[in-house]
Coordinates of C-alpha atoms and ligand atoms in Angstrom, one line a residue:
M1390 CA 90.4 147.6 169.2
N1391 CA 86.9 147.9 168.4
K1392 CA 85.5 145.8 165.6
P1393 CA 83.1 147.4 163.1
A1394 CA 79.6 146.7 164.3
E1395 CA 78.7 144.5 161.5
L1396 CA 81.5 142.1 162.3
K1397 CA 80.0 141.6 165.8
L1398 CA 76.7 140.3 164.5
D1399 CA 75.7 136.7 165.2
T1400 CA 75.1 134.4 162.5
V1401 CA 72.0 132.1 162.8
P1402 CA 73.3 128.5 162.4
V1403 CA 71.9 125.6 160.5
W1404 CA 70.7 122.6 162.5
M1405 CA 72.3 119.4 161.2
N1406 CA 72.2 115.9 162.7
G1407 CA 71.4 117.5 166.1
K1408 CA 74.1 120.1 166.1
A1409 CA 74.2 123.8 165.5
V1410 CA 76.6 124.5 162.5
V1411 CA 77.6 127.7 160.7
P1412 CA 78.6 126.6 157.1
Q1413 CA 81.0 128.5 154.9
G1414 CA 79.6 130.1 151.6
R1415 CA 77.1 132.9 150.8
I1416 CA 75.6 135.0 153.7
G1417 CA 72.5 136.9 154.1
E1418 CA 71.2 139.7 156.3
V1419 CA 68.5 139.5 158.9
F1420 CA 66.7 142.9 159.8
N1421 CA 64.7 144.2 162.7
P1422 CA 62.0 145.6 160.6
A1423 CA 61.1 148.1 163.4
T1424 CA 64.4 149.8 163.4
G1425 CA 65.5 148.9 159.8
Q1426 CA 68.8 147.7 161.1
V1427 CA 70.6 144.5 160.2
T1428 CA 70.7 142.4 163.5
K1429 CA 72.1 139.0 162.4
R1430 CA 73.4 137.1 159.5
V1431 CA 72.2 133.9 157.9
P1432 CA 74.1 131.3 155.8
F1433 CA 72.5 130.7 152.4
C1434 CA 73.0 126.9 151.9
D1435 CA 74.2 125.5 148.6
A1436 CA 73.5 122.0 147.3
E1437 CA 76.4 120.6 149.2
I1438 CA 75.2 121.7 152.6
V1439 CA 71.5 120.7 151.8
G1440 CA 72.8 117.3 150.7
Q1441 CA 74.6 116.9 154.0
A1442 CA 71.3 117.5 155.8
V1443 CA 69.4 115.2 153.5
R1444 CA 71.9 112.4 154.2
A1445 CA 71.8 113.0 157.9
A1446 CA 67.9 112.6 157.6
A1447 CA 68.1 109.6 155.5
A1448 CA 70.5 107.9 157.9
A1449 CA 68.3 108.6 161.0
Y1450 CA 65.1 107.6 159.4
P1451 CA 65.1 103.7 159.6
E1452 CA 65.6 103.9 163.4
W1453 CA 62.9 106.7 163.8
R1454 CA 60.4 104.8 161.5
D1455 CA 60.9 101.6 163.6
A1456 CA 60.7 103.3 166.8
S1457 CA 57.5 102.3 168.7
I1458 CA 54.6 104.6 168.2
L1459 CA 54.4 105.3 171.9
R1460 CA 58.0 106.5 172.0
R1461 CA 57.3 108.8 169.2
A1462 CA 54.2 110.1 170.9
R1463 CA 56.2 110.6 174.1
V1464 CA 59.0 112.5 172.5
M1465 CA 56.2 114.8 170.9
Q1466 CA 54.6 115.3 174.4
R1467 CA 57.9 116.4 175.8
F1468 CA 58.4 118.7 172.9
L1469 CA 54.9 120.1 173.5
V1470 CA 55.8 121.0 177.2
L1471 CA 59.1 122.6 176.2
L1472 CA 57.4 124.8 173.4
Q1473 CA 54.8 125.8 176.0
E1474 CA 57.7 126.8 178.4
H1475 CA 59.3 128.7 175.6
Q1476 CA 56.5 130.2 173.9
K1477 CA 57.5 133.8 174.7
E1478 CA 61.0 133.2 173.7
V1479 CA 59.8 131.9 170.3
A1480 CA 57.3 134.8 170.1
G1481 CA 60.2 137.3 170.9
L1482 CA 62.2 136.1 168.1
I1483 CA 59.2 136.4 165.6
T1484 CA 58.6 140.1 166.8
Q1485 CA 62.3 140.8 166.2
E1486 CA 62.6 139.4 162.6
H1487 CA 59.1 139.8 161.3
G1488 CA 58.0 142.8 163.2
K1489 CA 54.3 141.7 164.2
T1490 CA 53.4 142.6 167.7
L1491 CA 54.2 140.3 170.7
P1492 CA 50.6 139.5 171.5
D1493 CA 50.0 138.7 167.7
A1494 CA 53.2 136.5 167.7
M1495 CA 52.2 134.8 170.9
G1496 CA 48.9 133.9 169.3
S1497 CA 50.6 132.6 166.2
V1498 CA 52.8 130.3 168.3
Q1499 CA 49.8 129.1 170.1
R1500 CA 48.1 128.0 167.0
G1501 CA 51.4 126.0 166.1
I1502 CA 51.6 124.5 169.6
E1503 CA 48.0 123.2 168.8
V1504 CA 49.3 121.1 166.0
V1505 CA 51.8 119.5 168.3
E1506 CA 49.0 118.7 170.8
F1507 CA 47.2 117.0 167.8
A1508 CA 50.4 115.2 166.9
C1509 CA 50.7 113.7 170.5
G1510 CA 47.6 111.6 169.4
I1511 CA 49.5 109.9 166.8
P1512 CA 48.9 106.2 168.0
Q1513 CA 45.2 106.8 167.5
L1514 CA 45.5 108.7 164.2
L1515 CA 47.7 106.1 162.6
K1516 CA 45.3 103.2 163.3
G1517 CA 44.6 101.3 160.1
E1518 CA 41.6 99.2 159.1
H1519 CA 41.0 95.4 159.5
S1520 CA 38.3 93.4 157.8
E1521 CA 37.8 89.7 158.7
N1522 CA 36.5 87.3 156.0
V1523 CA 36.7 89.5 152.9
G1524 CA 36.7 86.1 151.2
T1525 CA 36.1 82.7 153.1
G1526 CA 39.1 82.5 155.3
V1527 CA 40.7 85.7 153.9
D1528 CA 41.3 88.8 155.9
T1529 CA 42.6 92.4 154.7
H1530 CA 44.0 95.0 156.8
S1531 CA 45.7 98.3 155.9
V1532 CA 48.5 100.3 157.6
R1533 CA 49.8 103.9 157.3
Q1534 CA 53.7 103.8 156.8
P1535 CA 55.9 106.8 156.6
V1536 CA 57.1 108.2 153.3
G1537 CA 60.8 108.6 154.4
V1538 CA 62.6 112.0 154.1
C1539 CA 60.2 114.9 153.9
A1540 CA 61.0 118.6 153.5
G1541 CA 59.1 121.9 154.3
I1542 CA 59.8 125.2 152.8
T1543 CA 58.1 128.1 154.6
P1544 CA 57.2 131.8 154.2
F1545 CA 58.3 134.9 156.3
N1546 CA 55.0 135.7 157.7
F1547 CA 54.5 132.9 160.2
P1548 CA 58.1 131.9 161.3
A1549 CA 56.9 129.3 164.0
M1550 CA 53.3 128.4 163.1
V1551 CA 53.8 127.3 159.4
P1552 CA 56.7 125.1 160.2
L1553 CA 54.8 123.7 163.0
W1554 CA 51.9 122.8 160.7
M1555 CA 54.4 120.5 159.1
F1556 CA 57.2 119.0 160.9
P1557 CA 55.5 117.7 164.0
M1558 CA 53.0 115.8 161.9
A1559 CA 55.6 114.4 159.5
I1560 CA 57.9 113.4 162.5
A1561 CA 55.0 111.8 164.6
C1562 CA 54.3 109.7 161.4
G1563 CA 57.8 108.3 161.6
N1564 CA 59.4 110.6 158.8
A1565 CA 62.7 112.5 159.0
F1566 CA 62.5 116.1 158.1
I1567 CA 64.5 119.0 156.5
L1568 CA 63.0 122.5 157.2
K1569 CA 64.1 125.5 155.0
P1570 CA 62.4 128.5 156.8
S1571 CA 62.2 131.9 155.2
E1572 CA 65.6 133.5 155.1
K1573 CA 64.1 136.7 156.4
V1574 CA 62.8 134.9 159.7
P1575 CA 65.5 132.0 160.5
S1576 CA 65.8 132.0 164.3
A1577 CA 62.5 130.5 165.5
S1578 CA 63.2 127.2 163.7
I1579 CA 66.6 126.9 165.2
L1580 CA 65.1 127.4 168.7
M1581 CA 62.4 124.8 168.0
A1582 CA 65.1 122.4 166.8
R1583 CA 67.0 122.8 170.0
L1584 CA 63.8 122.0 172.0
F1585 CA 63.0 119.1 170.0
K1586 CA 66.4 117.6 170.7
E1587 CA 66.0 118.4 174.4
A1588 CA 62.7 116.6 174.1
G1589 CA 64.6 113.3 173.1
L1590 CA 64.3 113.4 169.3
P1591 CA 67.3 111.4 167.9
D1592 CA 69.8 113.4 165.9
G1593 CA 69.2 113.7 162.2
V1594 CA 65.5 113.2 162.4
F1595 CA 64.8 117.0 162.2
N1596 CA 67.3 119.3 160.4
V1597 CA 67.1 123.1 159.6
V1598 CA 68.8 124.6 156.5
H1599 CA 68.7 128.3 155.5
G1600 CA 68.8 130.1 152.2
D1601 CA 67.0 131.2 149.0
K1602 CA 66.3 129.5 145.7
A1603 CA 69.6 127.6 145.5
A1604 CA 68.8 125.8 148.8
V1605 CA 65.2 125.2 147.7
D1606 CA 66.3 123.8 144.5
A1607 CA 68.9 121.5 146.0
I1608 CA 65.8 120.1 148.1
L1609 CA 63.5 119.8 145.0
N1610 CA 66.1 117.9 143.0
H1611 CA 67.6 115.7 145.7
P1612 CA 66.7 112.0 145.1
L1613 CA 66.5 111.0 148.7
V1614 CA 63.7 113.6 149.4
N1615 CA 60.4 111.9 149.1
A1616 CA 57.8 114.6 149.9
V1617 CA 57.7 118.4 149.9
S1618 CA 55.4 120.7 151.8
F1619 CA 55.5 124.4 150.8
V1620 CA 53.7 127.4 151.9
G1621 CA 54.3 130.8 150.3
S1622 CA 53.5 132.9 147.1
T1623 CA 51.5 131.6 144.3
P1624 CA 54.1 131.7 141.5
I1625 CA 56.7 129.9 143.8
A1626 CA 54.1 127.3 144.9
K1627 CA 53.4 126.4 141.4
Y1628 CA 57.1 126.1 140.5
I1629 CA 57.4 123.9 143.6
Y1630 CA 54.5 121.7 142.5
E1631 CA 55.8 121.3 139.0
T1632 CA 59.3 120.7 139.8
C1633 CA 58.4 118.0 142.6
A1634 CA 55.9 116.4 140.1
R1635 CA 58.6 116.2 137.4
N1636 CA 61.0 114.7 140.1
G1637 CA 58.4 112.2 141.2
K1638 CA 57.9 113.5 144.7
R1639 CA 54.7 113.9 146.7
V1640 CA 53.9 117.5 147.0
Q1641 CA 51.6 120.1 148.6
A1642 CA 52.1 123.6 147.7
L1643 CA 50.1 126.4 149.3
G1644 CA 50.0 129.7 147.7
G1645 CA 48.9 133.1 148.0
A1646 CA 45.5 134.6 148.6
K1647 CA 42.9 137.4 148.1
N1648 CA 40.4 136.9 150.8
H1649 CA 36.8 138.5 150.5
A1650 CA 34.4 139.2 153.3
V1651 CA 30.9 139.6 151.9
V1652 CA 28.9 141.9 154.2
L1653 CA 25.0 141.9 153.9
P1654 CA 22.8 144.7 155.1
D1655 CA 21.4 142.5 158.0
A1656 CA 25.0 142.1 159.5
D1657 CA 25.6 143.7 163.0
M1658 CA 27.8 146.5 161.5
E1659 CA 29.8 147.4 164.7
F1660 CA 30.7 143.8 165.3
T1661 CA 31.5 143.3 161.5
A1662 CA 33.6 146.4 161.4
D1663 CA 35.7 145.3 164.3
A1664 CA 36.2 141.9 163.0
L1665 CA 37.3 143.3 159.5
I1666 CA 39.7 145.7 161.1
G1667 CA 41.5 143.0 162.9
A1668 CA 41.5 140.7 159.8
A1669 CA 42.7 143.4 157.5
Y1670 CA 45.3 145.3 159.5
G1671 CA 46.5 142.7 162.1
S1672 CA 50.0 141.6 161.4
A1673 CA 50.1 144.8 159.0
G1674 CA 48.0 142.7 156.5
E1675 CA 50.8 140.1 156.2
R1676 CA 48.6 137.1 156.8
C1677 CA 47.6 134.6 154.1
M1678 CA 44.1 134.7 155.6
A1679 CA 44.0 138.4 155.9
I1680 CA 40.7 139.8 154.7
S1681 CA 42.0 142.1 152.0
A1682 CA 38.8 142.7 149.9
V1683 CA 35.3 143.5 151.5
V1684 CA 32.3 143.1 149.1
A1685 CA 29.6 145.3 150.8
V1686 CA 26.2 144.3 149.5
G1687 CA 23.5 147.0 148.9
S1688 CA 22.8 149.4 151.8
A1689 CA 25.6 147.8 153.8
A1690 CA 28.2 149.8 152.0
D1691 CA 27.9 153.4 153.3
P1692 CA 27.7 152.6 157.1
L1693 CA 30.3 150.0 156.9
V1694 CA 32.9 152.2 155.1
K1695 CA 32.3 154.8 157.6
L1696 CA 33.0 152.6 160.5
L1697 CA 36.0 151.0 158.8
E1698 CA 37.5 154.4 158.2
Q1699 CA 36.9 155.5 161.9
K1700 CA 38.5 152.3 163.4
A1701 CA 41.3 152.0 160.9
R1702 CA 42.3 155.6 161.7
K1703 CA 42.5 154.9 165.4
I1704 CA 45.0 151.9 164.9
V1705 CA 48.2 152.4 166.9
V1706 CA 51.3 151.8 164.6
G1707 CA 54.8 151.1 166.1
P1708 CA 57.3 148.7 167.3
G1709 CA 55.8 145.2 167.9
D1710 CA 57.5 144.9 171.2
R1711 CA 56.0 148.2 172.6
D1712 CA 52.9 147.9 175.0
G1713 CA 49.7 149.2 173.3
V1714 CA 50.9 149.1 169.8
E1715 CA 48.4 147.1 167.6
M1716 CA 50.2 147.2 164.2
G1717 CA 54.0 146.7 163.6
P1718 CA 56.1 147.4 160.5
L1719 CA 56.2 145.6 157.0
V1720 CA 58.9 142.8 156.8
T1721 CA 61.5 144.7 154.5
A1722 CA 62.1 148.2 153.0
Q1723 CA 61.4 146.4 149.5
H1724 CA 58.0 145.1 150.6
R1725 CA 56.9 148.3 152.2
D1726 CA 57.8 150.1 149.0
K1727 CA 55.8 147.5 147.0
V1728 CA 52.8 148.0 149.1
A1729 CA 53.1 151.9 148.8
S1730 CA 53.4 151.6 145.1
F1731 CA 49.9 149.8 145.1
I1732 CA 48.6 152.7 147.0
E1733 CA 49.7 154.9 144.3
Q1734 CA 48.2 152.6 141.7
G1735 CA 44.8 152.4 143.3
K1736 CA 44.8 156.3 143.5
A1737 CA 45.7 156.4 139.6
E1738 CA 43.1 153.7 138.7
G1739 CA 40.4 155.8 140.1
A1740 CA 39.4 154.0 143.4
T1741 CA 38.2 156.2 146.1
L1742 CA 41.0 156.7 148.8
V1743 CA 39.2 156.7 152.1
L1744 CA 42.3 156.7 154.2
D1745 CA 46.0 157.0 153.0
G1746 CA 48.6 155.2 155.0
S1747 CA 51.4 155.8 152.3
T1748 CA 53.3 158.4 154.6
P1749 CA 55.1 156.3 157.2
P1750 CA 53.9 157.0 160.7
V1751 CA 57.2 156.0 162.3
K1752 CA 60.7 157.4 160.7
E1753 CA 62.9 154.4 161.4
G1754 CA 62.0 151.0 160.1
F1755 CA 59.7 149.7 157.5
F1756 CA 56.4 151.1 158.5
L1757 CA 53.2 152.0 156.7
G1758 CA 49.8 153.5 158.1
T1759 CA 46.5 152.0 157.4
T1760 CA 45.0 152.5 153.8
L1761 CA 41.3 151.9 152.9
F1762 CA 40.0 152.2 149.3
D1763 CA 36.3 152.3 148.4
H1764 CA 34.5 151.8 144.9
V1765 CA 37.2 149.4 143.8
K1766 CA 36.4 147.6 140.6
P1767 CA 37.5 143.8 139.9
A1768 CA 39.5 145.1 136.8
M1769 CA 41.8 147.2 139.1
E1770 CA 45.4 146.0 139.8
I1771 CA 44.7 146.6 143.5
Y1772 CA 42.0 144.1 143.3
K1773 CA 43.8 141.5 141.2
N1774 CA 47.0 141.4 143.1
E1775 CA 47.8 140.2 146.6
I1776 CA 49.1 143.3 148.2
F1777 CA 50.0 141.6 151.5
G1778 CA 50.1 144.9 153.4
P1779 CA 47.8 147.1 155.6
V1780 CA 45.5 148.1 152.6
L1781 CA 41.7 147.1 152.7
I1782 CA 39.7 147.6 149.6
V1783 CA 35.8 147.7 149.4
L1784 CA 33.9 146.6 146.3
R1785 CA 30.2 147.2 146.2
A1786 CA 27.6 144.6 145.0
R1787 CA 23.8 144.9 144.5
T1788 CA 22.9 141.3 145.7
L1789 CA 24.3 138.3 147.3
D1790 CA 24.3 136.6 143.8
E1791 CA 26.6 139.3 142.5
A1792 CA 28.9 139.0 145.6
I1793 CA 29.1 135.3 145.3
S1794 CA 30.1 135.7 141.5
I1795 CA 32.8 138.2 142.6
V1796 CA 34.3 135.7 145.0
N1797 CA 34.3 132.9 142.7
A1798 CA 35.6 134.8 139.7
N1799 CA 38.8 135.5 141.6
P1800 CA 41.7 133.2 140.8
Y1801 CA 42.6 132.5 144.5
G1802 CA 40.5 130.5 146.9
N1803 CA 42.2 130.6 150.3
G1804 CA 39.7 131.9 152.9
T1805 CA 36.5 133.9 152.9
A1806 CA 33.9 135.2 155.3
I1807 CA 30.2 136.3 155.3
F1808 CA 28.6 138.6 157.8
T1809 CA 24.9 138.4 158.1
G1810 CA 22.0 137.6 160.4
S1811 CA 20.4 135.4 158.0
G1812 CA 21.0 131.6 158.5
G1813 CA 19.7 131.1 154.8
A1814 CA 22.0 133.5 153.3
A1815 CA 25.0 132.1 155.2
R1816 CA 24.0 128.5 154.2
R1817 CA 23.8 129.4 150.4
F1818 CA 27.1 131.3 150.6
E1819 CA 28.9 128.4 152.3
S1820 CA 27.5 125.8 149.8
E1821 CA 28.4 127.9 146.7
V1822 CA 31.5 129.7 147.4
Q1823 CA 34.6 128.2 145.9
V1824 CA 37.0 128.7 148.5
G1825 CA 38.7 126.1 150.9
M1826 CA 38.0 127.8 154.3
V1827 CA 34.7 129.7 155.1
G1828 CA 33.9 131.9 158.0
I1829 CA 30.3 132.8 159.0
N1830 CA 30.6 136.0 161.2
V1831 CA 34.2 134.8 161.5
A1832 CA 36.7 137.0 159.6
I1833 CA 39.8 134.7 159.9
P1834 CA 38.5 131.2 159.8
V1835 CA 41.6 129.5 160.1
P1836 CA 40.7 125.9 161.1
V1837 CA 41.9 124.4 164.6
A1838 CA 44.6 121.8 164.3
F1839 CA 42.4 118.8 164.4
Y1840 CA 40.7 120.0 161.0
S1841 CA 42.9 120.7 157.9
F1842 CA 44.0 124.0 156.5
G1843 CA 44.1 124.7 152.9
G1844 CA 42.7 126.7 149.9
W1845 CA 41.4 125.9 146.5
K1846 CA 42.3 127.2 143.0
N1847 CA 45.6 129.3 142.8
S1848 CA 45.9 129.1 146.7
L1849 CA 46.8 125.3 146.7
F1850 CA 48.8 123.2 144.2
G1851 CA 48.3 119.6 145.3
D1852 CA 45.5 117.6 146.7
L1853 CA 45.9 117.4 150.5
H1854 CA 45.7 120.2 153.0
V1855 CA 48.1 120.6 156.1
H1856 CA 47.6 119.3 159.5
G1857 CA 44.5 117.4 160.9
M1858 CA 43.8 114.1 159.2
E1859 CA 44.9 115.4 155.8
G1860 CA 48.5 116.0 157.4
V1861 CA 48.5 112.4 158.4
K1862 CA 47.6 111.3 155.0
F1863 CA 50.1 113.4 153.2
Y1864 CA 53.0 112.2 155.5
T1865 CA 52.0 108.4 155.1
R1866 CA 51.5 105.8 152.4
T1867 CA 48.7 103.2 152.8
K1868 CA 49.6 99.6 152.7
A1869 CA 46.7 97.0 152.4
T1870 CA 47.6 93.4 153.1
T1871 CA 45.4 90.5 152.1
T1872 CA 46.1 87.3 154.0
R1873 CA 45.0 83.6 153.7
W1874 CA 46.1 80.7 155.8
P1875 CA 45.1 77.7 153.5
R1876 CA 43.5 74.7 155.0
Q1877 CA 43.5 71.4 153.4
D1878 CA 39.9 71.9 152.0
T1879 CA 41.0 75.3 150.6
P1880 CA 40.5 75.2 146.7
A1881 CA 43.8 75.7 144.8
P1882 CA 44.1 79.1 143.0
G1883 CA 43.4 79.0 139.3
L1884 CA 44.3 81.2 136.4
D1885 CA 41.2 83.5 136.5
M1886 CA 41.2 86.9 138.1
P1887 CA 40.7 85.9 141.8
T1888 CA 37.2 86.8 143.3
L1889 CA 36.7 86.3 146.8
G1890 CA 33.1 85.1 147.6
Ligands
NAD2561 P1 57.8 133.5 149.1 O1 57.1 132.6 148.0 O2 58.6 134.6 148.5 O3 58.9 132.5 149.8 C1 58.4 131.4 150.4 C2 59.7 130.4 150.5 O4 60.0 130.1 149.2 C3 60.8 130.9 151.2 O5 61.3 130.0 152.1 C4 61.7 131.5 150.1 O6 63.2 131.4 150.6 C5 61.5 130.4 149.0 N1 61.6 131.1 147.7 C6 61.4 132.4 147.4 N2 61.7 132.6 146.1 C7 62.1 131.4 145.6 C8 62.4 130.8 144.2 N3 62.5 131.7 143.2 N4 62.6 129.5 144.2 C9 62.4 128.7 145.2 N5 62.2 129.1 146.3 C10 62.0 130.3 146.6 O7 56.6 133.9 150.1 P2 56.9 134.9 151.3 O8 57.1 136.3 150.7 O9 57.9 134.4 152.1 O10 55.5 134.8 152.0 C11 54.3 135.5 151.7 C12 53.5 134.7 150.7 O11 53.2 133.3 151.4 C13 52.1 135.5 150.5 O12 51.8 135.2 149.2 C14 51.3 134.6 151.4 O13 49.9 134.5 151.0 C15 51.8 133.2 151.2 N6 51.3 132.4 152.3 C16 50.3 131.5 152.2 C17 49.8 130.7 153.3 C18 48.9 129.7 152.9 O14 48.6 128.9 153.8 N7 48.4 129.5 151.8 C19 50.3 130.9 154.6 C20 51.3 131.8 154.6 C21 51.8 132.7 153.7

């Protein structure tokens, strides 16, 4: 007898202590956004399942912490090779569950792989400091030690890259890790967990649980979790930060964004328009570093808007796995509808609608076309909110001063870019803008893995950015030791505050 189609769907397992397990309990649906169909199911873990994963990590931690640093580096090197060999497979899962095009998914996995390359250098990165004779016959040295069990909670828009910002760094530093990827895109994490095991990672060092708020809260409230990395929207980032702080956990919580590109009249307009089109509509605008607001200065505005309209109109929209497609669907029907409602709101607020993408260009799936608004004002909702879709808005400013004020008055501070031929203007912009990542004639200034990624203001709650040296600092604690081997002529310590001279 044929089973109903929905009963044949695979369930994405969790990864617990080196094994794939399908726990009992609540279940969610995973969609293919290009077709609108449910393709898999995913377990929503409760506190009991999360607790099992945390206990597995805590049990595996002491041996991994004490493993030689070269052994940890070699496991990482094998993981790097396996990830490279399976890059297309990981990218394919991303396209199936997120919707972005395959070349875009490949690029995002590549950026994640680069963090693993960086983590392979962990013996060099973890070197401490040593000073001889800080006092007569007294030496001081410092080491970086792992923090214990760390957790990562990640968003839907980069199913592999954002987890890869976290767990390779944490594990190379000697920690054990629990990953809770977005329940919308759960499969890439499980494939990466399998590859890490194949690379020789001991069971329990890396675990993956799935789910929603219940799973996240179980992580935030578990006494054995020492550090939490989060990437997602600003309200949840703030909640994660506050809850972890209350529970005494180390935390870095990266939030949402409204990234501005300032365009001066002396910019190469054709080049600028191409860069902005990629940054605004790539991945259907579902990137935290997407340029969603252009601030056109003076006479730059009219020619720039004309070019943007021509180029945005030509973007080929369709399923991400089809050759020639440049922009895929939105992640869910709800998100597509939310983005469409912002287009309506922009019209109602009086912005000039240059290109209207609200009519889906493809019948099935969660598609929208490309939308461009001009003459947007900072008080409008389409400016104040992170739309996270293929909607680009243009504000007009008279001067560079005014443009910088607009960017700095925005509560987000993730990424920004300036397009200009003037070194002086670019230097001023870089110096004065209150944003964590700046591009000069670079629309998406995502730092390479050996620098750190992170924003300012409402785009980051916490102190340290991810990967690069800030990642090493986040996943380790510094210990400084002062040593004296007394000789017969060493004076006896007294009651006064010791000073070493
Ligand atoms: P989200 O905040 O809805 O979800 C992120 C994670 O938090 C997911 O794992 C989700 O399961 C969990 N979560 C959701 N609601 C929760 C709740 N009430 N309590 C506890 N946990 C909860 O974000 P998203 O929609 O998956 O991703 C898009 C957002 O992420 C955008 O705002 C984007 O700008 C941001 N983002 C930021 C960066 C960055 O580096 N700053 C990078 C990528 C994405």
